[in-house]
Amino acid sequence: MGLRLTELEAHEESVGFGGRVIITLQRAGNADIGDGFDPGAVVEVKPKRSETALSWKAIVARRRVGSIALAFDDPPSEEIWNGRLTLTILPNDVTYRRARAALAEARAMERGTARRRRDVLLGEVEPRTTNPDERPLQRPLNVEQARAVMGCIAADDIFLVHGPPGTGKSTVLAEVAVQAVRRGQRVLATAASNSAVDHLVSICAAAGLEVVRIGHPARVAESLHPHVLDVRLAEHPDVVVARDLFEQALAAKGYARRQRQRGRSRERFANAREANAEAAGLFRDARLLEQRAAKALLDGADVICATLTALGGSELADQRFDLALLDEATQAIEPLSLLAFLKADRIVLAGDHRQLGPTVLSQSAARDGLATSLFVRLLELHGDAVKVMLREQYRMHEAIMAYPSAAMYGGELRAHPSVAQRRLAELLTNAEGFDDTPLIFIDTAGKGFDEERPEGSESLANPGEADLVATYVRDVLDRGLPRDAVSIIAPYSAQVAALKARIDNVAIDTVDAFQGRENDLVVVSLTRGNAEGVIGFLADINRMNVAMTRARRQLVVVGDSGTIAGHPFYAAFIEHTQASGAYRSAWELG
């Protein structure tokens, strides 16, 4: 299954951040390491032939064609240098263990202020607010954005920012961070995914705040590396000294190893023992220097950014915050969200419960409540008293916005004048004869475009529909639209593969992968086509809301009305396109 590597030998040794020993393993014959053993993977290292149950746990630091570098929290014993080794990927249960720990800590909040905060989460106590001192906003905001900022600053416990697509939720969070820092408060900015945390780093840094990002540099966008704790520590004077101590420690360990290898005399054994003791002391001193440097950088930051899982790590163990900003809060399971709640006196949750919720693979766990985010539960408990909904969107032409607004947001969204009328034709070099309607539904009913299940796949594809989408996109590209201005979305991975086989160098992916993204032209291939009207997880209208709200200038939805019209959401969508002049039959297109 590709979960184990054999025929490896320890090749060289160095020291990484935190005093972690980095040992590079070389594969016999420089054979390829293969896929799966990516940076961050937890692995077990064992001697190939050993009479004992000897093993060491490590994390993959980097991978090359014929070698792999592993990071050990503590130096492994000398046996790792003697003979061939095997390497096995282990399940990484860090997220699970930290989520369980957060639940246990929240459950134990039985007294005083902590008890009151827990009772707010349980709906047994109403959240409180305090009238904040008035301070000028750093940037111009619309009415709802300004209300949201003041609501966040005034909240003593919790506040929710409901941000439908394109409404400037990030703008609000950046302003909240600025306002909190002006008031002398420490801010934690967090989210479930690395990409969402990277976005928080970007907006806070752009607002002029001092930002430190916790996380492995390999998982952080390269442009943000100047903010990453490990990168900044590498240049800190204390860490420079610590590096020298680590090198001395490694040299002492190497000397001890050579003494043991040369024989078993009492003198050599004493020399090895003395050298190992010296190495242990050097490691200890170096780690203390690194810890001091890390604390200085963290204490000097206005905003610390990290994933929810990282909040349970050692870097933030002693850190406490006045305010936590949890972005994409509707996509995080509640036990992980509690990690932010436990780190800060107040918490702001921003998200949109009309888009994708937490990913929960276990259906029984979902039924038991794990698929309900903390954002949704607090909204159900406390209602509009703790929430502001942003209503002005800065992404979509008003015709693209109209149906999602009506179907998902009570018709309350409005398009900012800067986007309300912009057209795709403005980006074309040849717009003659082009259908510049901002919203188009292409109905494939009667064309015989049936779904199918590719051999060896559990997903679905629709080759006829894929051909139609490819034809439409090629025509627009031939008219001069840049390829990076086009995105194609399909709810099924097999249809994504079929589309990629037909169109090169265009962003094509599933709905889930496109949350948080946008483009000028977005084509959505609904894929389903059957006589029974079975639509599968197209029935998840939150997922379809994501797909329909990615486009700025033109949204094209391709699907079979005969299959989808049995569902109220799609029936209403088809009626909307017919009434607004956005309906097209695939027969008209040839």
Coordinates of C-alpha atoms in Angstrom, one line a residue:
M1 CA 0.0 0.0 0.0
G2 CA 3.1 2.3 -0.1
L3 CA 3.0 2.8 3.7
R4 CA 6.5 1.2 4.4
L5 CA 10.0 1.8 3.1
T6 CA 12.8 -0.7 3.4
E7 CA 16.6 -0.8 2.7
L8 CA 17.4 2.5 4.4
E9 CA 20.6 3.5 6.2
A10 CA 21.3 6.4 8.5
H11 CA 23.6 8.7 6.4
E12 CA 24.1 12.0 8.2
E13 CA 23.0 14.0 11.2
S14 CA 22.2 17.6 11.9
V15 CA 20.1 19.8 14.3
G16 CA 16.9 21.5 13.5
F17 CA 14.8 24.0 15.4
G18 CA 13.9 23.1 19.0
G19 CA 16.9 20.8 19.2
R20 CA 15.3 18.2 17.1
V21 CA 17.9 15.8 15.7
I22 CA 17.6 15.6 11.9
I23 CA 18.9 12.2 10.5
T24 CA 18.9 11.7 6.8
L25 CA 18.3 8.1 5.7
Q26 CA 19.6 7.0 2.3
R27 CA 17.9 4.3 0.4
A28 CA 20.0 1.5 -1.1
G29 CA 20.9 2.1 -4.7
N30 CA 19.5 5.6 -4.3
A31 CA 16.0 4.1 -5.0
D32 CA 13.0 6.5 -5.2
I33 CA 11.4 7.2 -1.9
G34 CA 8.0 7.4 -3.6
D35 CA 4.8 9.2 -2.7
G36 CA 3.1 9.4 0.7
F37 CA 6.2 10.1 2.9
D38 CA 5.6 13.9 2.7
P39 CA 6.8 16.5 5.2
G40 CA 4.8 16.4 8.4
A41 CA 4.1 12.6 8.2
V42 CA 4.6 10.7 11.4
V43 CA 6.7 7.6 11.0
E44 CA 8.2 4.7 12.9
V45 CA 11.8 3.7 12.3
K46 CA 13.0 0.2 13.2
P47 CA 16.1 -1.8 12.6
K48 CA 15.5 -4.3 9.8
R49 CA 16.9 -7.1 11.9
S50 CA 16.6 -6.8 15.6
E51 CA 16.0 -9.2 18.4
T52 CA 14.3 -6.4 20.5
A53 CA 11.2 -4.3 20.0
L54 CA 13.5 -1.3 19.4
S55 CA 11.9 1.6 17.4
W56 CA 11.9 5.4 17.2
K57 CA 9.1 7.8 16.3
A58 CA 9.9 10.8 14.0
I59 CA 8.4 13.3 11.7
V60 CA 9.4 13.6 8.0
A61 CA 11.2 16.9 7.6
R62 CA 12.0 16.7 3.9
R63 CA 12.2 14.2 1.0
R64 CA 14.5 13.7 -1.9
V65 CA 14.6 11.1 -4.7
G66 CA 16.7 8.6 -2.8
S67 CA 16.8 10.0 0.7
I68 CA 14.5 11.2 3.4
A69 CA 15.3 13.4 6.4
L70 CA 13.5 12.7 9.7
A71 CA 13.2 15.0 12.8
F72 CA 13.5 13.3 16.2
D73 CA 12.4 15.1 19.4
D74 CA 15.1 13.3 21.3
P75 CA 18.3 11.8 19.8
P76 CA 17.7 8.1 18.9
S77 CA 20.0 5.4 20.4
E78 CA 23.1 4.3 18.6
E79 CA 21.5 1.3 17.1
I80 CA 20.0 3.5 14.4
W81 CA 23.5 3.8 12.8
N82 CA 24.0 0.0 12.7
G83 CA 22.6 -1.7 9.6
R84 CA 19.5 -1.4 7.5
L85 CA 16.3 0.3 8.6
T86 CA 12.6 0.2 7.8
L87 CA 10.3 3.1 7.8
T88 CA 6.5 2.9 8.4
I89 CA 3.9 5.7 8.2
L90 CA 1.8 5.9 11.5
P91 CA -1.7 7.3 11.9
N92 CA -1.4 10.9 13.0
D93 CA -3.8 11.3 15.9
V94 CA -2.6 14.7 17.1
T95 CA -5.8 16.5 16.0
Y96 CA -8.0 13.9 17.7
R97 CA -6.0 14.0 20.9
R98 CA -6.1 17.8 21.1
A99 CA -9.8 17.9 20.4
R100 CA -10.4 15.4 23.2
A101 CA -8.3 17.5 25.5
A102 CA -10.2 20.6 24.6
L103 CA -13.5 18.9 25.5
A104 CA -12.1 17.7 28.8
E105 CA -10.8 21.2 29.7
A106 CA -14.1 22.8 28.8
R107 CA -16.0 20.2 30.9
A108 CA -13.7 21.0 33.9
M109 CA -14.6 24.8 33.9
E110 CA -16.7 24.6 37.0
R111 CA -15.9 27.8 39.0
G112 CA -16.0 31.6 38.7
T113 CA -15.5 33.3 35.4
A114 CA -14.5 30.1 33.7
R115 CA -17.9 28.5 34.7
R116 CA -19.8 31.5 33.4
R117 CA -18.0 31.4 30.0
R118 CA -18.8 27.7 29.7
D119 CA -22.4 28.4 30.5
V120 CA -22.5 30.9 27.7
L121 CA -21.5 28.1 25.3
L122 CA -24.2 25.9 26.7
G123 CA -26.9 28.5 26.4
E124 CA -27.5 28.7 30.2
V125 CA -26.3 32.3 30.5
E126 CA -26.8 35.2 28.1
P127 CA -23.7 36.8 26.6
R128 CA -22.8 40.2 27.8
T129 CA -21.6 43.4 26.1
T130 CA -19.8 46.5 27.2
N131 CA -20.0 49.9 25.5
P132 CA -16.6 50.4 23.9
D133 CA -14.8 53.7 23.7
E134 CA -15.3 55.2 20.2
R135 CA -12.2 55.2 18.0
P136 CA -11.9 56.0 14.3
L137 CA -11.9 53.1 11.9
Q138 CA -8.7 52.5 9.9
R139 CA -10.6 51.9 6.6
P140 CA -14.0 52.8 5.1
L141 CA -16.6 50.2 5.9
N142 CA -20.2 49.8 4.8
V143 CA -23.0 50.0 7.4
E144 CA -23.1 46.3 8.3
Q145 CA -19.3 45.9 8.4
A146 CA -19.1 48.9 10.8
R147 CA -21.8 47.4 13.0
A148 CA -20.0 44.0 13.0
V149 CA -16.7 45.6 14.0
M150 CA -18.3 47.4 16.9
G151 CA -20.3 44.3 17.9
C152 CA -17.0 42.3 18.1
I153 CA -15.3 45.0 20.2
A154 CA -18.3 45.4 22.5
A155 CA -18.8 41.7 23.1
D156 CA -17.6 40.4 26.5
D157 CA -18.0 36.7 25.6
I158 CA -18.8 35.8 22.0
F159 CA -19.8 37.4 18.7
L160 CA -20.7 36.0 15.3
V161 CA -20.0 37.6 11.9
H162 CA -22.2 36.0 9.3
G163 CA -20.4 36.7 6.0
P164 CA -22.1 35.5 2.8
P165 CA -19.9 35.2 -0.3
G166 CA -18.0 38.3 -1.2
T167 CA -19.3 40.5 1.6
G168 CA -15.9 41.4 3.1
K169 CA -15.7 39.2 6.1
S170 CA -11.9 39.4 6.0
T171 CA -12.1 43.2 5.9
V172 CA -14.1 43.1 9.1
L173 CA -11.7 40.7 10.9
A174 CA -8.7 42.9 10.0
E175 CA -10.4 46.0 11.3
V176 CA -11.4 44.1 14.5
A177 CA -7.8 43.1 15.0
V178 CA -6.6 46.7 14.5
Q179 CA -9.2 48.0 17.0
A180 CA -8.3 45.4 19.6
V181 CA -4.5 46.1 19.3
R182 CA -5.2 49.9 19.6
R183 CA -6.8 49.0 22.9
G184 CA -3.7 47.2 24.1
Q185 CA -5.2 43.7 23.6
R186 CA -3.4 40.6 22.4
V187 CA -5.1 38.9 19.5
L188 CA -5.1 35.3 18.4
A189 CA -6.2 34.7 14.7
T190 CA -7.1 31.1 13.8
A191 CA -8.9 28.8 11.5
A192 CA -9.1 25.0 10.8
S193 CA -7.0 25.0 7.6
N194 CA -3.6 26.3 6.8
S195 CA -4.8 28.2 3.8
A196 CA -7.4 30.1 5.9
V197 CA -4.7 31.0 8.5
D198 CA -2.4 32.2 5.7
H199 CA -5.2 34.5 4.6
L200 CA -5.5 35.9 8.2
V201 CA -1.7 36.5 8.2
S202 CA -2.0 38.4 5.0
I203 CA -4.9 40.7 6.0
C204 CA -3.4 41.4 9.5
A205 CA 0.1 42.2 8.0
A206 CA -1.5 44.4 5.3
A207 CA -3.2 46.3 8.2
G208 CA 0.2 47.2 9.6
L209 CA 0.1 44.8 12.6
E210 CA 3.1 42.8 13.9
V211 CA 2.1 39.2 13.0
V212 CA 3.8 35.9 14.0
R213 CA 2.6 32.7 12.2
I214 CA 2.9 29.4 14.1
G215 CA 3.4 26.4 11.8
H216 CA 5.8 24.3 9.7
P217 CA 7.2 26.5 6.9
A218 CA 6.4 23.7 4.4
R219 CA 2.7 24.2 5.1
V220 CA 2.8 28.0 4.9
A221 CA 2.7 30.0 1.6
E222 CA 6.2 31.0 0.7
S223 CA 5.3 34.7 0.5
L224 CA 4.4 34.6 4.2
H225 CA 7.6 33.0 5.4
P226 CA 9.0 36.3 6.9
H227 CA 6.1 36.0 9.5
V228 CA 6.7 32.3 10.4
L229 CA 8.1 31.8 13.9
D230 CA 10.6 29.1 12.8
V231 CA 12.0 31.4 10.0
R232 CA 12.2 34.4 12.3
L233 CA 13.9 32.4 15.0
A234 CA 16.6 31.3 12.7
E235 CA 17.9 34.9 12.7
H236 CA 17.5 35.5 16.4
P237 CA 20.9 36.1 18.3
D238 CA 19.9 33.5 21.0
V239 CA 19.2 30.9 18.4
V240 CA 22.5 31.6 16.7
V241 CA 24.2 30.7 20.0
A242 CA 21.9 27.7 20.5
R243 CA 22.9 26.4 17.0
D244 CA 26.6 26.4 18.1
L245 CA 25.7 24.5 21.3
F246 CA 23.7 22.0 19.3
E247 CA 26.6 21.4 17.0
Q248 CA 28.9 20.9 20.0
A249 CA 26.3 18.4 21.4
L250 CA 26.3 16.5 18.1
A251 CA 30.1 16.4 18.1
A252 CA 30.1 15.0 21.6
K253 CA 27.5 12.3 20.7
G254 CA 29.6 11.4 17.6
Y255 CA 32.7 11.0 19.8
A256 CA 30.7 8.8 22.2
R257 CA 29.5 6.7 19.3
R258 CA 33.1 6.2 18.0
Q259 CA 34.3 5.3 21.5
R260 CA 31.7 2.5 21.7
Q261 CA 32.4 1.2 18.2
R262 CA 36.2 0.9 18.9
G263 CA 35.8 -1.5 21.7
R264 CA 34.4 -2.4 25.1
S265 CA 37.2 -1.3 27.4
R266 CA 36.4 0.5 30.7
E267 CA 38.2 3.6 29.5
R268 CA 36.2 3.9 26.3
F269 CA 32.9 3.2 28.1
A270 CA 33.7 6.0 30.6
N271 CA 34.7 8.4 27.7
A272 CA 31.4 7.6 25.9
R273 CA 29.4 8.1 29.1
E274 CA 31.1 11.5 29.8
A275 CA 30.6 12.7 26.2
N276 CA 26.9 11.7 26.3
A277 CA 26.4 13.6 29.6
E278 CA 28.1 16.6 28.1
A279 CA 25.9 16.4 25.0
A280 CA 22.7 16.2 27.2
G281 CA 23.7 19.4 29.0
L282 CA 24.5 21.2 25.8
F283 CA 21.1 20.2 24.3
R284 CA 19.4 21.4 27.5
D285 CA 21.1 24.8 27.4
A286 CA 20.5 25.3 23.7
R287 CA 16.8 24.5 24.1
L288 CA 16.4 27.0 26.9
L289 CA 18.0 29.7 24.6
E290 CA 15.5 28.8 21.8
Q291 CA 12.6 28.8 24.2
R292 CA 13.6 32.3 25.4
A293 CA 13.9 33.6 21.9
A294 CA 10.5 32.1 20.9
K295 CA 8.8 33.7 23.9
A296 CA 10.3 37.1 23.1
L297 CA 9.0 36.9 19.5
L298 CA 5.5 35.8 20.6
D299 CA 5.3 38.3 23.4
G300 CA 6.2 41.1 21.0
A301 CA 3.5 40.2 18.4
D302 CA 0.3 42.1 18.0
V303 CA -1.4 39.0 16.4
I304 CA -0.4 35.4 16.6
C305 CA -1.8 33.2 13.8
A306 CA -2.1 29.4 13.9
T307 CA -4.4 26.6 12.9
L308 CA -6.9 25.3 15.5
T309 CA -4.9 22.1 16.0
A310 CA -1.7 24.1 16.6
L311 CA -3.3 25.9 19.5
G312 CA -2.8 22.7 21.5
G313 CA 0.9 22.6 20.8
S314 CA 3.8 23.4 22.9
E315 CA 4.6 26.8 21.3
L316 CA 1.4 28.3 22.7
A317 CA 1.2 26.3 25.9
D318 CA 1.8 29.4 28.1
Q319 CA 0.2 32.0 25.9
R320 CA -3.1 33.8 26.8
F321 CA -5.1 36.2 24.6
D322 CA -7.7 38.9 25.1
L323 CA -9.4 38.1 21.8
A324 CA -9.5 35.2 19.5
L325 CA -10.7 35.6 15.9
L326 CA -11.9 32.3 14.4
D327 CA -12.3 32.5 10.6
E328 CA -14.2 29.9 8.5
A329 CA -15.8 29.0 11.8
T330 CA -18.7 27.1 10.2
Q331 CA -16.2 24.6 8.7
A332 CA -14.5 23.6 12.0
I333 CA -15.8 20.9 14.2
E334 CA -16.8 22.2 17.7
P335 CA -14.2 20.4 19.7
L336 CA -11.4 22.1 17.7
S337 CA -13.2 25.4 18.0
L338 CA -13.1 25.0 21.7
L339 CA -9.3 25.3 21.6
A340 CA -9.7 29.0 20.5
F341 CA -12.3 29.5 23.2
L342 CA -10.0 28.2 25.8
K343 CA -7.1 30.4 24.7
A344 CA -8.9 33.8 24.9
D345 CA -11.2 35.7 27.1
R346 CA -13.4 36.6 24.1
I347 CA -14.0 34.9 20.8
V348 CA -15.3 36.2 17.5
L349 CA -16.5 33.5 15.1
A350 CA -16.8 34.4 11.4
G351 CA -18.3 32.3 8.7
D352 CA -21.3 31.4 6.7
H353 CA -23.5 28.5 7.7
R354 CA -25.1 28.6 4.2
Q355 CA -21.8 27.3 2.7
L356 CA -19.8 24.1 3.5
G357 CA -19.9 22.8 7.0
P358 CA -17.3 20.7 8.9
T359 CA -16.0 17.6 7.0
V360 CA -17.2 14.6 9.1
L361 CA -16.7 11.2 7.5
S362 CA -18.5 9.2 10.1
Q363 CA -22.2 9.4 9.5
S364 CA -23.0 8.3 13.1
A365 CA -20.8 11.1 14.5
A366 CA -22.5 13.6 12.2
R367 CA -25.9 12.5 13.4
D368 CA -24.7 12.8 17.0
G369 CA -23.8 16.4 16.5
L370 CA -20.2 16.6 15.3
A371 CA -21.2 18.1 12.0
T372 CA -22.8 21.0 13.8
S373 CA -20.2 23.8 14.2
L374 CA -19.9 26.0 17.3
F375 CA -21.0 28.9 15.1
V376 CA -24.3 27.3 14.2
R377 CA -24.9 26.1 17.7
L378 CA -24.3 29.5 19.2
L379 CA -26.5 31.1 16.6
E380 CA -29.3 28.7 17.5
L381 CA -28.9 29.4 21.2
H382 CA -28.5 33.2 21.2
G383 CA -29.9 34.3 17.8
D384 CA -29.4 37.8 16.3
A385 CA -28.4 39.3 19.6
V386 CA -24.8 38.0 19.1
K387 CA -24.7 38.3 15.2
V388 CA -24.4 40.7 12.4
M389 CA -25.0 39.6 8.8
L390 CA -22.9 41.4 6.1
R391 CA -25.2 42.2 3.2
E392 CA -23.2 44.1 0.6
Q393 CA -21.1 41.9 -1.7
Y394 CA -18.1 42.9 -3.7
R395 CA -17.7 39.9 -6.0
M396 CA -20.6 39.1 -8.3
H397 CA -22.6 40.8 -11.0
E398 CA -26.1 41.4 -9.5
A399 CA -27.6 38.9 -11.9
I400 CA -25.3 36.1 -10.6
M401 CA -26.1 37.2 -7.0
A402 CA -29.9 37.3 -7.4
Y403 CA -30.7 33.6 -7.1
P404 CA -28.4 32.7 -4.2
S405 CA -29.6 35.8 -2.4
A406 CA -33.2 34.8 -2.7
A407 CA -32.7 31.1 -2.0
M408 CA -30.1 31.2 0.8
Y409 CA -30.1 34.7 2.3
G410 CA -33.7 35.9 2.3
G411 CA -33.1 38.2 -0.6
E412 CA -31.0 40.5 1.6
L413 CA -27.8 40.7 -0.4
R414 CA -27.0 43.7 -2.5
A415 CA -24.2 44.2 -5.1
H416 CA -21.8 47.0 -4.6
P417 CA -21.9 49.4 -7.6
S418 CA -18.3 48.5 -8.5
V419 CA -19.3 44.9 -9.3
A420 CA -23.1 45.1 -10.0
Q421 CA -22.8 45.6 -13.8
R422 CA -19.3 44.3 -14.8
R423 CA -19.3 41.9 -17.8
L424 CA -17.2 39.1 -19.1
A425 CA -17.1 40.7 -22.6
E426 CA -15.0 43.5 -21.2
L427 CA -12.1 41.0 -20.9
L428 CA -12.5 39.6 -24.4
T429 CA -10.5 40.6 -27.5
N430 CA -13.3 39.4 -29.7
A431 CA -16.8 39.8 -28.2
E432 CA -18.7 39.8 -31.5
G433 CA -21.7 37.4 -31.3
F434 CA -20.7 36.4 -27.7
D435 CA -23.6 35.7 -25.3
D436 CA -22.7 38.1 -22.6
T437 CA -25.5 37.2 -20.2
P438 CA -24.0 37.2 -16.7
L439 CA -26.0 34.1 -15.6
I440 CA -26.7 31.2 -18.0
F441 CA -28.3 27.8 -17.4
I442 CA -27.6 25.4 -20.2
D443 CA -30.3 22.6 -20.1
T444 CA -29.1 19.3 -21.5
A445 CA -32.5 17.6 -21.2
G446 CA -33.1 15.3 -24.2
K447 CA -29.5 15.2 -25.3
G448 CA -28.9 11.7 -23.9
F449 CA -26.0 12.9 -21.7
D450 CA -26.2 10.1 -19.1
E451 CA -24.0 9.8 -16.1
E452 CA -21.7 6.8 -15.8
R453 CA -19.4 5.3 -13.2
P454 CA -15.9 4.9 -14.6
E455 CA -14.3 1.5 -14.1
G456 CA -12.7 1.2 -10.7
S457 CA -14.2 4.4 -9.5
E458 CA -16.9 5.2 -6.9
S459 CA -17.5 8.6 -8.4
L460 CA -19.6 9.7 -11.4
A461 CA -18.8 11.3 -14.7
N462 CA -20.9 12.6 -17.6
P463 CA -18.9 12.5 -20.9
G464 CA -21.5 14.3 -23.0
E465 CA -21.8 17.1 -20.5
A466 CA -18.0 17.3 -20.2
D467 CA -17.8 17.7 -24.0
L468 CA -20.3 20.6 -24.0
V469 CA -18.5 22.4 -21.1
A470 CA -15.2 22.0 -23.0
T471 CA -16.7 23.4 -26.2
Y472 CA -18.1 26.5 -24.3
V473 CA -14.8 27.1 -22.6
R474 CA -12.7 26.7 -25.7
D475 CA -14.9 29.3 -27.5
V476 CA -14.4 31.8 -24.7
L477 CA -10.6 31.2 -24.7
D478 CA -10.5 31.6 -28.4
R479 CA -12.1 35.0 -27.9
G480 CA -9.1 36.1 -25.9
L481 CA -10.1 35.4 -22.3
P482 CA -7.0 34.5 -20.3
R483 CA -6.9 30.9 -19.1
D484 CA -6.4 32.1 -15.5
A485 CA -9.7 33.9 -15.7
V486 CA -11.6 30.6 -16.1
S487 CA -12.6 28.0 -13.4
I488 CA -14.6 24.9 -13.9
I489 CA -16.4 23.2 -11.0
A490 CA -17.9 19.8 -10.8
P491 CA -19.4 18.1 -7.7
Y492 CA -17.9 14.7 -8.6
S493 CA -14.1 13.9 -8.8
A494 CA -14.7 11.6 -11.9
Q495 CA -16.2 14.5 -13.8
V496 CA -13.3 16.7 -12.7
A497 CA -11.0 14.1 -14.3
A498 CA -13.1 13.9 -17.4
L499 CA -13.0 17.7 -17.8
K500 CA -9.2 17.8 -17.2
A501 CA -8.7 15.3 -20.0
R502 CA -10.5 17.7 -22.3
I503 CA -9.2 21.1 -21.3
D504 CA -5.6 22.1 -20.4
N505 CA -4.2 24.8 -18.1
V506 CA -7.6 25.8 -16.7
A507 CA -8.5 25.6 -13.0
I508 CA -10.8 22.5 -12.7
D509 CA -11.8 21.0 -9.3
T510 CA -14.5 19.9 -7.0
V511 CA -16.9 22.3 -5.2
D512 CA -15.2 21.7 -1.8
A513 CA -11.8 22.8 -3.2
F514 CA -13.3 26.1 -4.5
Q515 CA -14.7 27.4 -1.2
G516 CA -13.0 30.8 -0.6
R517 CA -12.0 31.1 -4.3
E518 CA -13.4 33.2 -7.1
N519 CA -12.9 33.9 -10.8
D520 CA -14.3 36.0 -13.7
L521 CA -15.9 33.0 -15.5
V522 CA -17.1 30.0 -13.6
V523 CA -18.7 27.0 -15.3
V524 CA -20.5 24.5 -13.1
S525 CA -21.1 21.0 -14.5
L526 CA -23.8 19.4 -12.4
T527 CA -23.0 15.9 -13.9
R528 CA -26.1 14.0 -12.9
G529 CA -28.2 12.6 -15.7
N530 CA -30.6 9.8 -15.1
A531 CA -34.2 8.9 -15.8
E532 CA -34.9 8.3 -12.1
G533 CA -34.2 11.9 -11.0
V534 CA -31.6 10.8 -8.5
I535 CA -29.3 13.7 -7.7
G536 CA -27.2 12.3 -4.8
F537 CA -25.3 15.0 -2.9
L538 CA -26.5 17.7 -5.3
A539 CA -29.2 17.7 -2.7
D540 CA -26.7 19.5 -0.4
I541 CA -27.7 23.0 -1.4
N542 CA -25.1 24.6 0.8
R543 CA -22.5 22.9 -1.4
M544 CA -24.3 24.2 -4.5
N545 CA -24.5 27.7 -3.0
V546 CA -20.7 27.6 -2.9
A547 CA -20.5 26.6 -6.6
M548 CA -22.9 29.3 -7.7
T549 CA -21.2 32.1 -5.8
R550 CA -17.6 31.8 -7.2
A551 CA -18.1 33.9 -10.4
R552 CA -17.5 37.6 -10.8
R553 CA -18.7 38.3 -14.3
Q554 CA -20.3 35.2 -15.7
L555 CA -21.7 32.0 -14.2
V556 CA -22.6 29.1 -16.5
V557 CA -24.5 26.2 -15.0
V558 CA -24.8 23.0 -17.1
G559 CA -27.2 20.3 -16.2
D560 CA -30.2 18.1 -17.0
S561 CA -33.5 19.7 -16.0
G562 CA -35.2 16.3 -16.3
T563 CA -32.9 15.0 -13.5
I564 CA -32.6 17.9 -11.2
A565 CA -36.0 19.6 -11.4
G566 CA -37.6 17.3 -8.8
H567 CA -35.7 19.1 -6.1
P568 CA -37.2 22.4 -5.0
F569 CA -33.9 24.3 -5.0
Y570 CA -33.2 23.4 -8.7
A571 CA -36.8 23.7 -9.8
A572 CA -36.8 27.3 -8.4
F573 CA -33.4 27.9 -10.1
I574 CA -34.7 26.8 -13.5
E575 CA -37.8 29.0 -13.1
H576 CA -35.5 31.9 -12.2
T577 CA -33.4 31.5 -15.3
Q578 CA -36.4 31.2 -17.5
A579 CA -38.0 34.4 -16.0
S580 CA -34.7 36.4 -16.2
G581 CA -33.7 35.4 -19.8
A582 CA -30.8 33.2 -18.6
Y583 CA -32.2 29.8 -19.8
R584 CA -30.6 28.1 -22.8
S585 CA -31.2 24.7 -24.2
A586 CA -28.2 22.6 -25.2
W587 CA -30.1 22.0 -28.5
E588 CA -29.6 25.7 -29.4
L589 CA -25.9 25.3 -29.0
G590 CA -25.6 22.5 -31.5

